[in-house]
Amino acid sequence: MIPLLTMVLVIGVVFLAAADETPIKLGAVNPLGDITGAQMTKAMQLAVDEINAAGGVLGRPLELIVMDSEFNPAKGAAAIEKLVTVDKVDVLIGGMSSGVHMGEIPILKKYQKVTVWAGAASHVCEDALKDCDWYFHLHPWDYLQGESYVKGWADIVDKYPDVKIHKVFVAYEDGAFGTTSYQGTVAAFKDWDVSGESFKSAALGGGDYTAVLQHAKAANPDLFLWIGYGADALPIMEQAKAIGFEPPIFVGSPPGWPVDFGKSPLANDVVLYGMWAPSMKNVNPVSKHFWDAYIAKYNEEPATYFCPLGYTNVYIVAQAIERAGSLDKEALIKALEETKYDSPLGETVTFTPSNAIKHQGFQGQKILQWQNGEQQVIWPFEYSTADLVYPFHFGGE
């Protein structure tokens, strides 16, 4: 017969062992049908697998549970509800699209679960999350992006004496994304002569940019900026070339580019905005590790900055839980506030107050340029991978 004390010890050991195997659940809501959400999800799983292979967090494995928002605010909200009430996740992560996030925010505020959100740039989302101490945000807000572009172009003009920017024309898609982005551009660049005109995006049934491009050509801008979606990218370039519109600086600002856009000769020397580019794969040891590990696991290259952003998202949460020593809400918030993470996007992430929320991570975007099929970083100069090609000519001719 086994002595009672021995039985208690055995049961206790078994119980503790079982408790150690209980996963810490991270719940993400990503648009899985889009390359941004698909690659972000893969990068999150890569981070989870790496952390579990190294022993997990607090001796427990991480589990990633992902819901598809389908770029639909109602589905995003329903996904948050399920992750909290059914899956009982410990932390909410991921996400992109300000429109979707506006639908999710009431549910987030209902449960006040610790949240480290990767995407969404609209200050309207930020305003709706004022005084939510449990909310941490990674992607720069729209006005932070605008501030970074103002500084970036000022630095570029200083470095490249041939570059002159006084007159700017903005062609923007006529939805909320394009309209608010255009308004933000006008507000940010107070020293520029900015004018603009809307168009109907190919993503929403449009695709004829002839009129707006003709008006842009007549305005003879130093810098032309179009704000739309990936579906607009090649048609705009084709139609601009057809009418002989070659501004000295040709900028495109979609949330994501078509996968094969860089293979087109029309892409060469087009400027773009973003948080990261594949050319940054060797910018620091974390970036190199992320690049190599992602390709080894998925046999494809990261193509969107949401990919390293998702990887960053998981590591920031995992390291904070380890520092907190538990999943206690207040301890975890305090640990997240102490974040100092060297990210594959180049920057070291910390959380500081922004206009309305207490915990903002990244502070701006980078200015990039398509060169010979690759996105090169032009600014900030500390991450620069190539010099600016100026002025723009179709096909780099």
Short mmCIF file of C-alpha atoms in Angstrom, two decimals:
data_model
loop_
_atom_site.label_atom_id
_atom_site.label_comp_id
_atom_site.label_asym_id
_atom_site.label_seq_id
_atom_site.Cartn_x
_atom_site.Cartn_y
_atom_site.Cartn_z
CA MET A 1 0.00 0.00 0.00
CA ILE A 2 1.29 3.47 -0.86
CA PRO A 3 1.61 5.74 2.19
CA LEU A 4 -0.87 8.64 2.25
CA LEU A 5 1.85 11.35 2.26
CA THR A 6 3.48 9.77 -0.78
CA MET A 7 0.13 9.72 -2.57
CA VAL A 8 -0.42 13.39 -1.78
CA LEU A 9 3.03 14.28 -3.08
CA VAL A 10 2.53 12.26 -6.23
CA ILE A 11 -0.88 13.82 -6.84
CA GLY A 12 0.60 17.25 -6.15
CA VAL A 13 3.45 16.72 -8.59
CA VAL A 14 1.04 15.42 -11.22
CA PHE A 15 -1.24 18.40 -10.63
CA LEU A 16 1.62 20.89 -10.92
CA ALA A 17 2.92 19.19 -14.02
CA ALA A 18 -0.55 19.37 -15.54
CA ALA A 19 -0.86 23.05 -14.59
CA ASP A 20 2.47 23.80 -16.27
CA GLU A 21 1.12 22.39 -19.50
CA THR A 22 -1.86 24.74 -19.54
CA PRO A 23 -1.27 27.01 -22.54
CA ILE A 24 -1.19 30.77 -22.33
CA LYS A 25 -3.63 31.81 -25.03
CA LEU A 26 -3.07 34.71 -27.42
CA GLY A 27 -6.13 35.65 -29.47
CA ALA A 28 -5.62 37.44 -32.80
CA VAL A 29 -8.07 38.90 -35.33
CA ASN A 30 -6.45 39.24 -38.77
CA PRO A 31 -7.78 39.53 -42.36
CA LEU A 32 -6.62 36.12 -43.56
CA GLY A 33 -7.68 36.60 -47.20
CA ASP A 34 -5.24 39.49 -47.66
CA ILE A 35 -1.47 39.09 -47.88
CA THR A 36 -1.00 41.46 -44.95
CA GLY A 37 -3.12 39.37 -42.59
CA ALA A 38 -1.94 36.03 -43.99
CA GLN A 39 1.77 36.80 -43.57
CA MET A 40 1.21 38.50 -40.22
CA THR A 41 -0.48 35.34 -38.95
CA LYS A 42 2.35 33.13 -40.21
CA ALA A 43 4.90 35.38 -38.50
CA MET A 44 2.93 35.23 -35.25
CA GLN A 45 2.94 31.43 -35.39
CA LEU A 46 6.69 31.47 -36.12
CA ALA A 47 7.26 33.53 -32.97
CA VAL A 48 5.03 31.23 -30.90
CA ASP A 49 6.87 28.14 -32.17
CA GLU A 50 10.27 29.69 -31.38
CA ILE A 51 9.19 30.66 -27.88
CA ASN A 52 7.70 27.22 -27.18
CA ALA A 53 10.84 25.51 -28.49
CA ALA A 54 12.82 27.58 -25.99
CA GLY A 55 10.64 26.44 -23.08
CA GLY A 56 7.55 28.61 -23.39
CA VAL A 57 6.59 31.46 -21.08
CA LEU A 58 6.66 30.92 -17.32
CA GLY A 59 7.26 27.28 -18.19
CA ARG A 60 3.94 27.08 -20.09
CA PRO A 61 3.40 26.82 -23.85
CA LEU A 62 1.93 29.66 -25.88
CA GLU A 63 -1.13 28.95 -28.00
CA LEU A 64 -2.14 31.24 -30.87
CA ILE A 65 -5.85 31.35 -31.75
CA VAL A 66 -6.60 33.35 -34.92
CA MET A 67 -9.97 34.60 -36.18
CA ASP A 68 -10.57 36.04 -39.67
CA SER A 69 -11.96 39.58 -39.72
CA GLU A 70 -12.52 39.42 -43.49
CA PHE A 71 -12.06 43.23 -43.38
CA ASN A 72 -15.57 43.35 -41.92
CA PRO A 73 -16.18 45.42 -38.75
CA ALA A 74 -19.08 43.20 -37.60
CA LYS A 75 -17.02 40.03 -38.05
CA GLY A 76 -14.09 41.62 -36.27
CA ALA A 77 -16.33 42.48 -33.32
CA ALA A 78 -17.83 38.97 -33.25
CA ALA A 79 -14.31 37.50 -33.32
CA ILE A 80 -13.26 39.52 -30.26
CA GLU A 81 -16.42 38.39 -28.44
CA LYS A 82 -15.68 34.72 -29.19
CA LEU A 83 -12.00 34.92 -28.29
CA VAL A 84 -12.82 36.42 -24.90
CA THR A 85 -15.94 34.46 -23.92
CA VAL A 86 -15.49 31.07 -25.63
CA ASP A 87 -11.76 30.62 -26.16
CA LYS A 88 -10.98 32.58 -22.99
CA VAL A 89 -7.74 34.00 -24.33
CA ASP A 90 -5.34 35.71 -21.94
CA VAL A 91 -4.22 38.55 -24.24
CA LEU A 92 -5.62 40.00 -27.48
CA ILE A 93 -3.16 40.78 -30.29
CA GLY A 94 -2.98 41.34 -34.05
CA GLY A 95 -5.40 43.22 -36.25
CA MET A 96 -5.35 45.73 -39.06
CA SER A 97 -7.75 48.20 -40.73
CA SER A 98 -9.09 51.20 -38.86
CA GLY A 99 -12.62 50.55 -40.14
CA VAL A 100 -12.61 47.04 -38.69
CA HIS A 101 -11.09 48.25 -35.45
CA MET A 102 -13.87 50.81 -34.96
CA GLY A 103 -16.28 47.88 -34.91
CA GLU A 104 -14.09 45.95 -32.48
CA ILE A 105 -13.45 48.75 -29.99
CA PRO A 106 -16.85 48.60 -28.20
CA ILE A 107 -16.29 44.89 -27.52
CA LEU A 108 -12.72 45.52 -26.37
CA LYS A 109 -14.00 48.17 -23.95
CA LYS A 110 -16.74 45.82 -22.74
CA TYR A 111 -14.24 43.21 -21.50
CA GLN A 112 -11.13 45.38 -20.99
CA LYS A 113 -8.81 42.44 -21.68
CA VAL A 114 -5.11 43.36 -21.97
CA THR A 115 -4.68 44.16 -25.68
CA VAL A 116 -1.53 44.78 -27.75
CA TRP A 117 -2.88 45.78 -31.17
CA ALA A 118 -0.66 45.73 -34.24
CA GLY A 119 -2.61 47.65 -36.90
CA ALA A 120 -5.13 50.49 -37.37
CA ALA A 121 -3.82 53.98 -38.00
CA SER A 122 -6.82 56.32 -37.75
CA HIS A 123 -6.76 58.81 -34.90
CA VAL A 124 -10.52 58.21 -34.65
CA CYS A 125 -9.68 54.78 -33.21
CA GLU A 126 -7.18 56.37 -30.87
CA ASP A 127 -9.74 58.89 -29.63
CA ALA A 128 -12.21 56.06 -28.95
CA LEU A 129 -9.60 54.32 -26.74
CA LYS A 130 -8.72 57.30 -24.57
CA ASP A 131 -8.11 56.38 -20.91
CA CYS A 132 -8.00 52.63 -21.69
CA ASP A 133 -4.87 51.71 -19.72
CA TRP A 134 -5.17 48.06 -20.78
CA TYR A 135 -4.71 49.00 -24.46
CA PHE A 136 -1.28 49.06 -26.16
CA HIS A 137 -0.86 50.05 -29.82
CA LEU A 138 2.04 49.31 -32.20
CA HIS A 139 1.28 50.84 -35.64
CA PRO A 140 1.88 54.62 -35.82
CA TRP A 141 -1.31 56.71 -35.87
CA ASP A 142 -2.06 58.69 -39.04
CA TYR A 143 -0.78 62.00 -37.66
CA LEU A 144 2.44 60.31 -36.49
CA GLN A 145 2.91 59.01 -40.02
CA GLY A 146 2.31 62.51 -41.38
CA GLU A 147 4.87 63.97 -38.98
CA SER A 148 7.43 61.37 -40.06
CA TYR A 149 6.83 62.16 -43.76
CA VAL A 150 7.29 65.88 -43.11
CA LYS A 151 10.59 65.25 -41.35
CA GLY A 152 11.66 62.68 -43.91
CA TRP A 153 11.10 64.88 -46.96
CA ALA A 154 12.77 67.83 -45.19
CA ASP A 155 15.82 65.65 -44.50
CA ILE A 156 15.85 64.38 -48.10
CA VAL A 157 15.68 67.92 -49.51
CA ASP A 158 18.61 68.86 -47.26
CA LYS A 159 20.66 65.85 -48.39
CA TYR A 160 19.86 66.01 -52.11
CA PRO A 161 20.27 69.61 -53.36
CA ASP A 162 18.59 68.81 -56.70
CA VAL A 163 15.34 67.80 -55.00
CA LYS A 164 12.84 70.66 -54.82
CA ILE A 165 9.36 70.22 -53.37
CA HIS A 166 6.91 73.11 -53.32
CA LYS A 167 3.87 71.99 -55.28
CA VAL A 168 2.13 68.69 -54.52
CA PHE A 169 -0.85 67.02 -56.15
CA VAL A 170 -2.71 64.23 -54.34
CA ALA A 171 -4.99 61.76 -56.11
CA TYR A 172 -6.98 59.90 -53.49
CA GLU A 173 -9.65 57.20 -53.46
CA ASP A 174 -13.02 58.68 -52.58
CA GLY A 175 -13.68 56.54 -49.48
CA ALA A 176 -12.89 57.28 -45.84
CA PHE A 177 -9.33 55.99 -46.13
CA GLY A 178 -8.38 58.21 -49.07
CA THR A 179 -10.31 61.26 -47.94
CA THR A 180 -8.95 61.38 -44.38
CA SER A 181 -5.45 60.64 -45.65
CA TYR A 182 -5.67 63.55 -48.08
CA GLN A 183 -6.94 65.84 -45.33
CA GLY A 184 -4.07 64.69 -43.14
CA THR A 185 -1.57 65.42 -45.91
CA VAL A 186 -2.89 68.96 -46.34
CA ALA A 187 -2.73 69.55 -42.58
CA ALA A 188 0.75 68.06 -42.18
CA PHE A 189 2.52 69.80 -45.07
CA LYS A 190 1.72 73.39 -44.19
CA ASP A 191 4.70 74.72 -46.17
CA TRP A 192 3.71 72.91 -49.37
CA ASP A 193 1.17 74.00 -51.98
CA VAL A 194 -1.06 70.91 -51.79
CA SER A 195 -4.06 70.32 -54.04
CA GLY A 196 -5.94 67.14 -54.80
CA GLU A 197 -8.77 65.28 -56.46
CA SER A 198 -10.53 62.03 -55.70
CA PHE A 199 -10.99 58.92 -57.84
CA LYS A 200 -12.96 55.70 -57.57
CA SER A 201 -10.64 52.85 -56.63
CA ALA A 202 -10.38 49.75 -58.79
CA ALA A 203 -10.90 47.81 -55.55
CA LEU A 204 -14.40 49.30 -55.37
CA GLY A 205 -15.41 49.07 -59.00
CA GLY A 206 -13.45 52.01 -60.43
CA GLY A 207 -10.18 51.95 -62.30
CA ASP A 208 -10.31 54.87 -64.76
CA TYR A 209 -7.88 57.52 -63.52
CA THR A 210 -7.57 59.45 -66.78
CA ALA A 211 -9.33 62.61 -65.59
CA VAL A 212 -7.50 62.93 -62.28
CA LEU A 213 -4.14 62.18 -63.93
CA GLN A 214 -4.79 64.79 -66.63
CA HIS A 215 -5.56 67.36 -63.93
CA ALA A 216 -2.43 66.35 -62.03
CA LYS A 217 -0.34 66.73 -65.19
CA ALA A 218 -1.79 70.19 -65.79
CA ALA A 219 -0.88 71.17 -62.21
CA ASN A 220 2.78 70.26 -62.94
CA PRO A 221 3.59 69.17 -59.34
CA ASP A 222 7.06 68.57 -57.90
CA LEU A 223 5.62 65.54 -56.11
CA PHE A 224 2.61 63.45 -57.09
CA LEU A 225 1.04 61.21 -54.45
CA TRP A 226 -1.74 58.71 -55.01
CA ILE A 227 -3.59 57.22 -52.06
CA GLY A 228 -5.62 54.11 -52.83
CA TYR A 229 -5.41 50.35 -52.72
CA GLY A 230 -3.14 47.73 -54.23
CA ALA A 231 -5.59 47.17 -57.07
CA ASP A 232 -4.94 50.74 -58.23
CA ALA A 233 -1.15 50.45 -58.40
CA LEU A 234 -0.48 49.10 -61.89
CA PRO A 235 -3.46 50.76 -63.66
CA ILE A 236 -2.39 54.18 -62.34
CA MET A 237 1.15 53.67 -63.59
CA GLU A 238 -0.06 52.42 -66.97
CA GLN A 239 -2.47 55.33 -67.44
CA ALA A 240 0.06 57.92 -66.24
CA LYS A 241 2.59 56.63 -68.76
CA ALA A 242 -0.05 56.65 -71.50
CA ILE A 243 -0.64 60.39 -71.09
CA GLY A 244 3.05 61.21 -70.55
CA PHE A 245 2.71 62.23 -66.90
CA GLU A 246 6.17 62.00 -65.28
CA PRO A 247 6.37 64.09 -62.10
CA PRO A 248 9.88 64.39 -60.58
CA ILE A 249 8.70 62.35 -57.57
CA PHE A 250 5.98 59.72 -58.06
CA VAL A 251 4.65 58.39 -54.74
CA GLY A 252 2.17 55.57 -54.13
CA SER A 253 0.61 54.99 -50.71
CA PRO A 254 -1.57 51.85 -50.61
CA PRO A 255 -1.74 49.72 -47.43
CA GLY A 256 -0.27 46.83 -49.42
CA TRP A 257 1.26 46.42 -52.87
CA PRO A 258 0.41 43.68 -55.36
CA VAL A 259 2.80 40.75 -54.94
CA ASP A 260 4.29 41.12 -58.42
CA PHE A 261 4.29 44.93 -58.60
CA GLY A 262 8.07 45.09 -58.28
CA LYS A 263 8.51 42.88 -61.34
CA SER A 264 6.89 45.51 -63.58
CA PRO A 265 9.27 48.04 -65.19
CA LEU A 266 6.61 50.63 -64.35
CA ALA A 267 7.45 50.16 -60.66
CA ASN A 268 11.02 51.37 -60.96
CA ASP A 269 11.80 54.53 -58.94
CA VAL A 270 8.26 54.83 -57.53
CA VAL A 271 8.45 56.09 -53.93
CA LEU A 272 6.34 54.48 -51.19
CA TYR A 273 5.76 54.66 -47.46
CA GLY A 274 6.07 51.76 -45.02
CA MET A 275 7.51 50.50 -41.73
CA TRP A 276 9.86 47.91 -43.24
CA ALA A 277 11.14 46.48 -46.49
CA PRO A 278 12.79 43.14 -47.37
CA SER A 279 16.01 45.06 -48.04
CA MET A 280 16.18 45.64 -44.27
CA LYS A 281 16.74 41.93 -43.63
CA ASN A 282 20.27 42.60 -42.38
CA VAL A 283 19.63 45.86 -40.54
CA ASN A 284 20.11 44.18 -37.15
CA PRO A 285 20.52 40.61 -35.78
CA VAL A 286 16.80 40.28 -34.99
CA SER A 287 15.84 41.31 -38.53
CA LYS A 288 18.27 38.78 -40.06
CA HIS A 289 17.05 36.01 -37.76
CA PHE A 290 13.41 36.80 -38.55
CA TRP A 291 14.05 36.84 -42.31
CA ASP A 292 15.96 33.54 -42.35
CA ALA A 293 13.56 31.76 -39.97
CA TYR A 294 10.43 32.87 -41.85
CA ILE A 295 11.77 31.65 -45.20
CA ALA A 296 13.00 28.38 -43.66
CA LYS A 297 9.56 27.69 -42.16
CA TYR A 298 7.27 28.84 -44.99
CA ASN A 299 9.48 28.73 -48.12
CA GLU A 300 8.39 32.24 -49.08
CA GLU A 301 9.79 35.72 -48.46
CA PRO A 302 8.10 38.21 -46.14
CA ALA A 303 6.58 40.78 -48.48
CA THR A 304 4.69 43.16 -46.19
CA TYR A 305 5.70 45.06 -43.07
CA PHE A 306 2.76 43.48 -41.23
CA CYS A 307 4.82 40.29 -41.29
CA PRO A 308 7.67 41.46 -38.98
CA LEU A 309 5.04 43.52 -37.12
CA GLY A 310 3.14 40.34 -36.22
CA TYR A 311 6.36 38.66 -35.10
CA THR A 312 7.12 41.69 -32.95
CA ASN A 313 3.60 41.63 -31.53
CA VAL A 314 3.99 38.12 -30.09
CA TYR A 315 7.49 38.65 -28.68
CA ILE A 316 6.50 41.87 -26.90
CA VAL A 317 3.60 40.11 -25.18
CA ALA A 318 5.61 36.98 -24.32
CA GLN A 319 8.48 38.95 -22.82
CA ALA A 320 6.07 41.08 -20.79
CA ILE A 321 4.32 38.01 -19.34
CA GLU A 322 7.72 36.60 -18.38
CA ARG A 323 8.67 39.89 -16.68
CA ALA A 324 5.31 40.08 -14.91
CA GLY A 325 5.71 36.53 -13.58
CA SER A 326 2.00 35.94 -13.98
CA LEU A 327 -1.07 36.86 -16.04
CA ASP A 328 -2.32 39.24 -13.38
CA LYS A 329 -3.76 42.19 -15.30
CA GLU A 330 -2.09 45.01 -13.38
CA ALA A 331 1.27 43.21 -13.28
CA LEU A 332 1.09 42.56 -17.03
CA ILE A 333 0.22 46.20 -17.83
CA LYS A 334 3.19 47.33 -15.72
CA ALA A 335 5.48 44.84 -17.47
CA LEU A 336 4.29 45.96 -20.91
CA GLU A 337 5.02 49.56 -19.92
CA GLU A 338 8.63 48.45 -19.34
CA THR A 339 8.94 47.03 -22.89
CA LYS A 340 12.23 47.60 -24.68
CA TYR A 341 12.26 45.24 -27.65
CA ASP A 342 14.80 45.33 -30.50
CA SER A 343 12.45 44.64 -33.40
CA PRO A 344 13.09 43.21 -36.88
CA LEU A 345 11.64 46.47 -38.23
CA GLY A 346 14.78 48.29 -37.08
CA GLU A 347 13.46 50.32 -34.17
CA THR A 348 13.63 49.41 -30.49
CA VAL A 349 10.01 49.39 -29.34
CA THR A 350 8.99 51.18 -26.16
CA PHE A 351 5.56 52.49 -25.17
CA THR A 352 5.02 56.21 -24.65
CA PRO A 353 1.89 58.40 -24.59
CA SER A 354 0.48 59.69 -27.88
CA ASN A 355 -2.26 62.28 -28.29
CA ALA A 356 -5.02 60.24 -26.64
CA ILE A 357 -3.66 56.90 -25.40
CA LYS A 358 -1.01 56.10 -22.84
CA HIS A 359 0.76 53.28 -24.65
CA GLN A 360 1.94 53.97 -28.22
CA GLY A 361 4.74 51.92 -29.78
CA PHE A 362 6.11 52.86 -33.24
CA GLN A 363 6.31 56.60 -33.88
CA GLY A 364 6.46 56.87 -37.67
CA GLN A 365 7.00 55.27 -41.04
CA LYS A 366 9.88 55.15 -43.48
CA ILE A 367 10.26 56.54 -47.00
CA LEU A 368 11.11 53.78 -49.47
CA GLN A 369 11.63 53.49 -53.23
CA TRP A 370 11.15 50.66 -55.69
CA GLN A 371 14.54 50.09 -57.34
CA ASN A 372 15.14 47.17 -59.71
CA GLY A 373 12.27 45.18 -58.27
CA GLU A 374 13.09 45.72 -54.59
CA GLN A 375 11.88 48.18 -51.97
CA GLN A 376 14.89 50.16 -50.77
CA VAL A 377 14.90 52.33 -47.66
CA ILE A 378 15.67 55.97 -48.47
CA TRP A 379 14.85 57.52 -45.08
CA PRO A 380 15.52 57.48 -42.09
CA PHE A 381 19.14 57.59 -43.19
CA GLU A 382 20.20 55.36 -40.27
CA TYR A 383 18.30 52.49 -41.93
CA SER A 384 19.01 53.57 -45.52
CA THR A 385 19.75 50.78 -47.99
CA ALA A 386 20.05 52.96 -51.14
CA ASP A 387 20.23 56.57 -52.33
CA LEU A 388 17.15 58.28 -53.76
CA VAL A 389 16.86 58.00 -57.55
CA TYR A 390 15.72 61.43 -58.77
CA PRO A 391 13.99 62.54 -60.90
CA PHE A 392 11.47 59.83 -61.68
CA HIS A 393 11.30 58.41 -65.21
CA PHE A 394 9.17 55.51 -66.36
CA GLY A 395 11.16 52.31 -66.34
CA GLY A 396 14.13 54.16 -64.84
CA GLU A 397 15.00 55.36 -68.32
#
